[in-house]
């Protein structure tokens, strides 16, 4: 586990205690992609699949964590990240442990976000995250979130 991964996991577990109960782990942060791990057992529902609320939470947290680490790399540490809006779909059940992924938006979108924040102290960014059953590449969950960074 990289230093950034350990750092983010400790922030999540300290600032958002629910993440400890969910068994959330940070798998990796590389090439501007964040990967989280959600264990089935801690998030199971009455159908022996992963609870939709846990999946939603994992999807939101992947975007939040991605933004947190990317801002840190930019040297921006004076902002507060909040989720403003989210859209989710659950095309497949999650029947095993889950991997949650968030990738960087287009460079021009990121640059505009940073410039807006530096100028106005507030900016909005849309991030896509998705969840797969461990060992699969097929999207079980697709999430789009609008995150706001403000001073």
PDB file of C-alpha atoms in Angstrom:
ATOM      1  CA  UNK A   1       0.000   0.000   0.000  1.00  0.00           C
ATOM      2  CA  UNK A   2       1.406   3.396  -0.976  1.00  0.00           C
ATOM      3  CA  UNK A   3       1.870   6.291   1.409  1.00  0.00           C
ATOM      4  CA  UNK A   4      -1.009   8.156  -0.303  1.00  0.00           C
ATOM      5  CA  UNK A   5      -3.294   5.128   0.096  1.00  0.00           C
ATOM      6  CA  UNK A   6      -2.470   4.814   3.806  1.00  0.00           C
ATOM      7  CA  UNK A   7      -2.949   8.568   4.269  1.00  0.00           C
ATOM      8  CA  UNK A   8      -6.383   8.556   2.592  1.00  0.00           C
ATOM      9  CA  UNK A   9      -7.545   5.463   4.483  1.00  0.00           C
ATOM     10  CA  UNK A  10      -6.624   7.053   7.826  1.00  0.00           C
ATOM     11  CA  UNK A  11      -8.438  10.299   6.874  1.00  0.00           C
ATOM     12  CA  UNK A  12     -11.570   8.371   5.847  1.00  0.00           C
ATOM     13  CA  UNK A  13     -11.574   6.172   8.958  1.00  0.00           C
ATOM     14  CA  UNK A  14     -11.010   9.184  11.246  1.00  0.00           C
ATOM     15  CA  UNK A  15     -13.287  11.795   9.607  1.00  0.00           C
ATOM     16  CA  UNK A  16     -16.048   9.427   8.444  1.00  0.00           C
ATOM     17  CA  UNK A  17     -16.340   6.670  11.099  1.00  0.00           C
ATOM     18  CA  UNK A  18     -18.895   4.754   9.004  1.00  0.00           C
ATOM     19  CA  UNK A  19     -16.046   3.764   6.663  1.00  0.00           C
ATOM     20  CA  UNK A  20     -14.493   1.667   9.456  1.00  0.00           C
ATOM     21  CA  UNK A  21     -17.771  -0.211  10.016  1.00  0.00           C
ATOM     22  CA  UNK A  22     -18.060  -0.813   6.259  1.00  0.00           C
ATOM     23  CA  UNK A  23     -14.564  -2.315   6.218  1.00  0.00           C
ATOM     24  CA  UNK A  24     -13.562   0.146   3.491  1.00  0.00           C
ATOM     25  CA  UNK A  25      -9.921  -0.093   2.414  1.00  0.00           C
ATOM     26  CA  UNK A  26      -7.908   1.967  -0.042  1.00  0.00           C
ATOM     27  CA  UNK A  27      -6.399  -0.428  -2.587  1.00  0.00           C
ATOM     28  CA  UNK A  28      -4.411   2.036  -4.624  1.00  0.00           C
ATOM     29  CA  UNK A  29      -3.819   5.474  -6.049  1.00  0.00           C
ATOM     30  CA  UNK A  30      -1.900   5.510  -9.313  1.00  0.00           C
ATOM     31  CA  UNK A  31      -2.154   7.073 -12.760  1.00  0.00           C
ATOM     32  CA  UNK A  32      -4.815   9.423 -11.378  1.00  0.00           C
ATOM     33  CA  UNK A  33      -7.106   6.486 -10.545  1.00  0.00           C
ATOM     34  CA  UNK A  34      -8.323   5.596  -7.064  1.00  0.00           C
ATOM     35  CA  UNK A  35      -9.371   2.059  -6.124  1.00  0.00           C
ATOM     36  CA  UNK A  36     -11.243   1.186  -2.952  1.00  0.00           C
ATOM     37  CA  UNK A  37     -12.252  -2.214  -1.539  1.00  0.00           C
ATOM     38  CA  UNK A  38     -15.622  -2.988   0.076  1.00  0.00           C
ATOM     39  CA  UNK A  39     -16.037  -6.416   1.708  1.00  0.00           C
ATOM     40  CA  UNK A  40     -19.332  -8.190   1.088  1.00  0.00           C
ATOM     41  CA  UNK A  41     -19.636  -9.561   4.630  1.00  0.00           C
ATOM     42  CA  UNK A  42     -19.694  -6.134   6.362  1.00  0.00           C
ATOM     43  CA  UNK A  43     -22.184  -4.759   3.793  1.00  0.00           C
ATOM     44  CA  UNK A  44     -24.461  -7.732   3.145  1.00  0.00           C
ATOM     45  CA  UNK A  45     -28.248  -7.481   2.800  1.00  0.00           C
ATOM     46  CA  UNK A  46     -31.136  -9.946   3.205  1.00  0.00           C
ATOM     47  CA  UNK A  47     -30.554 -11.264  -0.355  1.00  0.00           C
ATOM     48  CA  UNK A  48     -26.879 -12.125   0.370  1.00  0.00           C
ATOM     49  CA  UNK A  49     -25.759  -9.358  -1.985  1.00  0.00           C
ATOM     50  CA  UNK A  50     -24.211  -6.006  -1.151  1.00  0.00           C
ATOM     51  CA  UNK A  51     -26.577  -3.430   0.364  1.00  0.00           C
ATOM     52  CA  UNK A  52     -27.437  -0.611  -2.061  1.00  0.00           C
ATOM     53  CA  UNK A  53     -26.738   2.023   0.600  1.00  0.00           C
ATOM     54  CA  UNK A  54     -23.219   0.685   1.113  1.00  0.00           C
ATOM     55  CA  UNK A  55     -22.652   0.746  -2.645  1.00  0.00           C
ATOM     56  CA  UNK A  56     -23.884   4.336  -2.845  1.00  0.00           C
ATOM     57  CA  UNK A  57     -21.625   5.303   0.052  1.00  0.00           C
ATOM     58  CA  UNK A  58     -18.623   3.572  -1.553  1.00  0.00           C
ATOM     59  CA  UNK A  59     -19.270   5.321  -4.860  1.00  0.00           C
ATOM     60  CA  UNK A  60     -19.529   8.756  -3.179  1.00  0.00           C
ATOM     61  CA  UNK A  61     -16.374   8.099  -1.150  1.00  0.00           C
ATOM     62  CA  UNK A  62     -14.349   7.087  -4.214  1.00  0.00           C
ATOM     63  CA  UNK A  63     -15.072  10.472  -5.787  1.00  0.00           C
ATOM     64  CA  UNK A  64     -14.441  12.301  -2.506  1.00  0.00           C
ATOM     65  CA  UNK A  65     -11.165  10.426  -1.987  1.00  0.00           C
ATOM     66  CA  UNK A  66     -10.060  10.962  -5.581  1.00  0.00           C
ATOM     67  CA  UNK A  67     -10.651  14.688  -5.265  1.00  0.00           C
ATOM     68  CA  UNK A  68      -8.916  14.836  -1.866  1.00  0.00           C
ATOM     69  CA  UNK A  69      -5.747  13.147  -3.184  1.00  0.00           C
ATOM     70  CA  UNK A  70      -5.672  15.067  -6.462  1.00  0.00           C
ATOM     71  CA  UNK A  71      -6.031  18.415  -4.656  1.00  0.00           C
ATOM     72  CA  UNK A  72      -3.243  17.396  -2.286  1.00  0.00           C
ATOM     73  CA  UNK A  73      -0.991  16.714  -5.290  1.00  0.00           C
ATOM     74  CA  UNK A  74      -1.847  20.213  -6.592  1.00  0.00           C
ATOM     75  CA  UNK A  75      -0.880  21.687  -3.206  1.00  0.00           C
ATOM     76  CA  UNK A  76      -4.470  22.780  -2.470  1.00  0.00           C
ATOM     77  CA  UNK A  77      -5.257  21.854   1.129  1.00  0.00           C
ATOM     78  CA  UNK A  78      -7.451  24.754   2.284  1.00  0.00           C
ATOM     79  CA  UNK A  79     -10.756  23.491   0.885  1.00  0.00           C
ATOM     80  CA  UNK A  80     -13.726  21.456   2.069  1.00  0.00           C
ATOM     81  CA  UNK A  81     -15.169  18.825  -0.264  1.00  0.00           C
ATOM     82  CA  UNK A  82     -18.885  18.054  -0.188  1.00  0.00           C
ATOM     83  CA  UNK A  83     -21.115  15.969  -2.427  1.00  0.00           C
ATOM     84  CA  UNK A  84     -23.856  18.157  -3.873  1.00  0.00           C
ATOM     85  CA  UNK A  85     -25.693  15.701  -6.085  1.00  0.00           C
ATOM     86  CA  UNK A  86     -25.402  12.101  -7.196  1.00  0.00           C
ATOM     87  CA  UNK A  87     -27.002   9.789  -9.735  1.00  0.00           C
ATOM     88  CA  UNK A  88     -26.596   6.043  -9.374  1.00  0.00           C
ATOM     89  CA  UNK A  89     -27.661   2.908 -11.196  1.00  0.00           C
ATOM     90  CA  UNK A  90     -27.317  -0.724 -10.145  1.00  0.00           C
ATOM     91  CA  UNK A  91     -27.281  -2.821 -13.345  1.00  0.00           C
ATOM     92  CA  UNK A  92     -25.878  -5.953 -11.642  1.00  0.00           C
ATOM     93  CA  UNK A  93     -25.958  -7.366  -8.111  1.00  0.00           C
ATOM     94  CA  UNK A  94     -22.719  -7.289  -6.143  1.00  0.00           C
ATOM     95  CA  UNK A  95     -22.320 -10.861  -4.933  1.00  0.00           C
ATOM     96  CA  UNK A  96     -18.648 -10.778  -3.894  1.00  0.00           C
ATOM     97  CA  UNK A  97     -16.291  -8.241  -2.358  1.00  0.00           C
ATOM     98  CA  UNK A  98     -16.376  -5.082  -4.453  1.00  0.00           C
ATOM     99  CA  UNK A  99     -13.798  -2.838  -6.062  1.00  0.00           C
ATOM    100  CA  UNK A 100     -14.778   0.826  -6.344  1.00  0.00           C
ATOM    101  CA  UNK A 101     -12.980   2.928  -8.966  1.00  0.00           C
ATOM    102  CA  UNK A 102     -12.734   6.620  -9.771  1.00  0.00           C
ATOM    103  CA  UNK A 103     -10.756   7.985 -12.683  1.00  0.00           C
ATOM    104  CA  UNK A 104      -9.650  11.511 -13.520  1.00  0.00           C
ATOM    105  CA  UNK A 105     -11.907  13.747 -15.581  1.00  0.00           C
ATOM    106  CA  UNK A 106     -10.498  15.264 -18.791  1.00  0.00           C
ATOM    107  CA  UNK A 107      -7.470  17.499 -18.215  1.00  0.00           C
ATOM    108  CA  UNK A 108      -9.226  20.650 -19.436  1.00  0.00           C
ATOM    109  CA  UNK A 109     -12.122  20.010 -17.016  1.00  0.00           C
ATOM    110  CA  UNK A 110      -9.669  19.564 -14.119  1.00  0.00           C
ATOM    111  CA  UNK A 111      -7.686  22.697 -15.037  1.00  0.00           C
ATOM    112  CA  UNK A 112     -10.881  24.768 -15.232  1.00  0.00           C
ATOM    113  CA  UNK A 113     -11.988  23.417 -11.829  1.00  0.00           C
ATOM    114  CA  UNK A 114      -8.660  24.363 -10.186  1.00  0.00           C
ATOM    115  CA  UNK A 115      -8.621  27.817 -11.809  1.00  0.00           C
ATOM    116  CA  UNK A 116     -12.215  28.480 -10.704  1.00  0.00           C
ATOM    117  CA  UNK A 117     -11.438  27.449  -7.143  1.00  0.00           C
ATOM    118  CA  UNK A 118      -8.292  29.584  -6.964  1.00  0.00           C
ATOM    119  CA  UNK A 119     -10.178  32.597  -8.290  1.00  0.00           C
ATOM    120  CA  UNK A 120     -13.526  32.321  -6.460  1.00  0.00           C
ATOM    121  CA  UNK A 121     -12.849  29.988  -3.506  1.00  0.00           C
ATOM    122  CA  UNK A 122     -15.570  27.657  -4.746  1.00  0.00           C
ATOM    123  CA  UNK A 123     -15.786  25.227  -7.678  1.00  0.00           C
ATOM    124  CA  UNK A 124     -17.857  22.245  -8.817  1.00  0.00           C
ATOM    125  CA  UNK A 125     -16.548  19.050 -10.411  1.00  0.00           C
ATOM    126  CA  UNK A 126     -18.385  16.057 -11.848  1.00  0.00           C
ATOM    127  CA  UNK A 127     -16.709  12.699 -11.234  1.00  0.00           C
ATOM    128  CA  UNK A 128     -17.721   9.243 -12.443  1.00  0.00           C
ATOM    129  CA  UNK A 129     -17.181   6.224 -10.237  1.00  0.00           C
ATOM    130  CA  UNK A 130     -18.117   2.614 -10.774  1.00  0.00           C
ATOM    131  CA  UNK A 131     -18.131  -0.627  -8.850  1.00  0.00           C
ATOM    132  CA  UNK A 132     -17.280  -4.119 -10.017  1.00  0.00           C
ATOM    133  CA  UNK A 133     -17.494  -7.514  -8.372  1.00  0.00           C
ATOM    134  CA  UNK A 134     -13.964  -8.551  -7.421  1.00  0.00           C
ATOM    135  CA  UNK A 135     -12.398 -10.413 -10.318  1.00  0.00           C
ATOM    136  CA  UNK A 136     -14.778  -8.889 -12.887  1.00  0.00           C
ATOM    137  CA  UNK A 137     -14.568  -5.828 -15.113  1.00  0.00           C
ATOM    138  CA  UNK A 138     -18.321  -5.600 -15.682  1.00  0.00           C
ATOM    139  CA  UNK A 139     -19.885  -2.536 -14.053  1.00  0.00           C
ATOM    140  CA  UNK A 140     -22.283  -3.550 -11.298  1.00  0.00           C
ATOM    141  CA  UNK A 141     -22.813   0.053 -10.198  1.00  0.00           C
ATOM    142  CA  UNK A 142     -22.384   3.323 -12.103  1.00  0.00           C
ATOM    143  CA  UNK A 143     -22.335   6.654 -10.242  1.00  0.00           C
ATOM    144  CA  UNK A 144     -21.950  10.274 -11.300  1.00  0.00           C
ATOM    145  CA  UNK A 145     -21.437  12.807  -8.548  1.00  0.00           C
ATOM    146  CA  UNK A 146     -21.181  16.567  -8.453  1.00  0.00           C
ATOM    147  CA  UNK A 147     -18.653  17.578  -5.819  1.00  0.00           C
ATOM    148  CA  UNK A 148     -18.193  21.102  -4.526  1.00  0.00           C
ATOM    149  CA  UNK A 149     -14.936  22.415  -3.138  1.00  0.00           C
ATOM    150  CA  UNK A 150     -15.183  25.551  -1.017  1.00  0.00           C
ATOM    151  CA  UNK A 151     -12.964  27.493   1.367  1.00  0.00           C
TER     152      UNK A 151
END
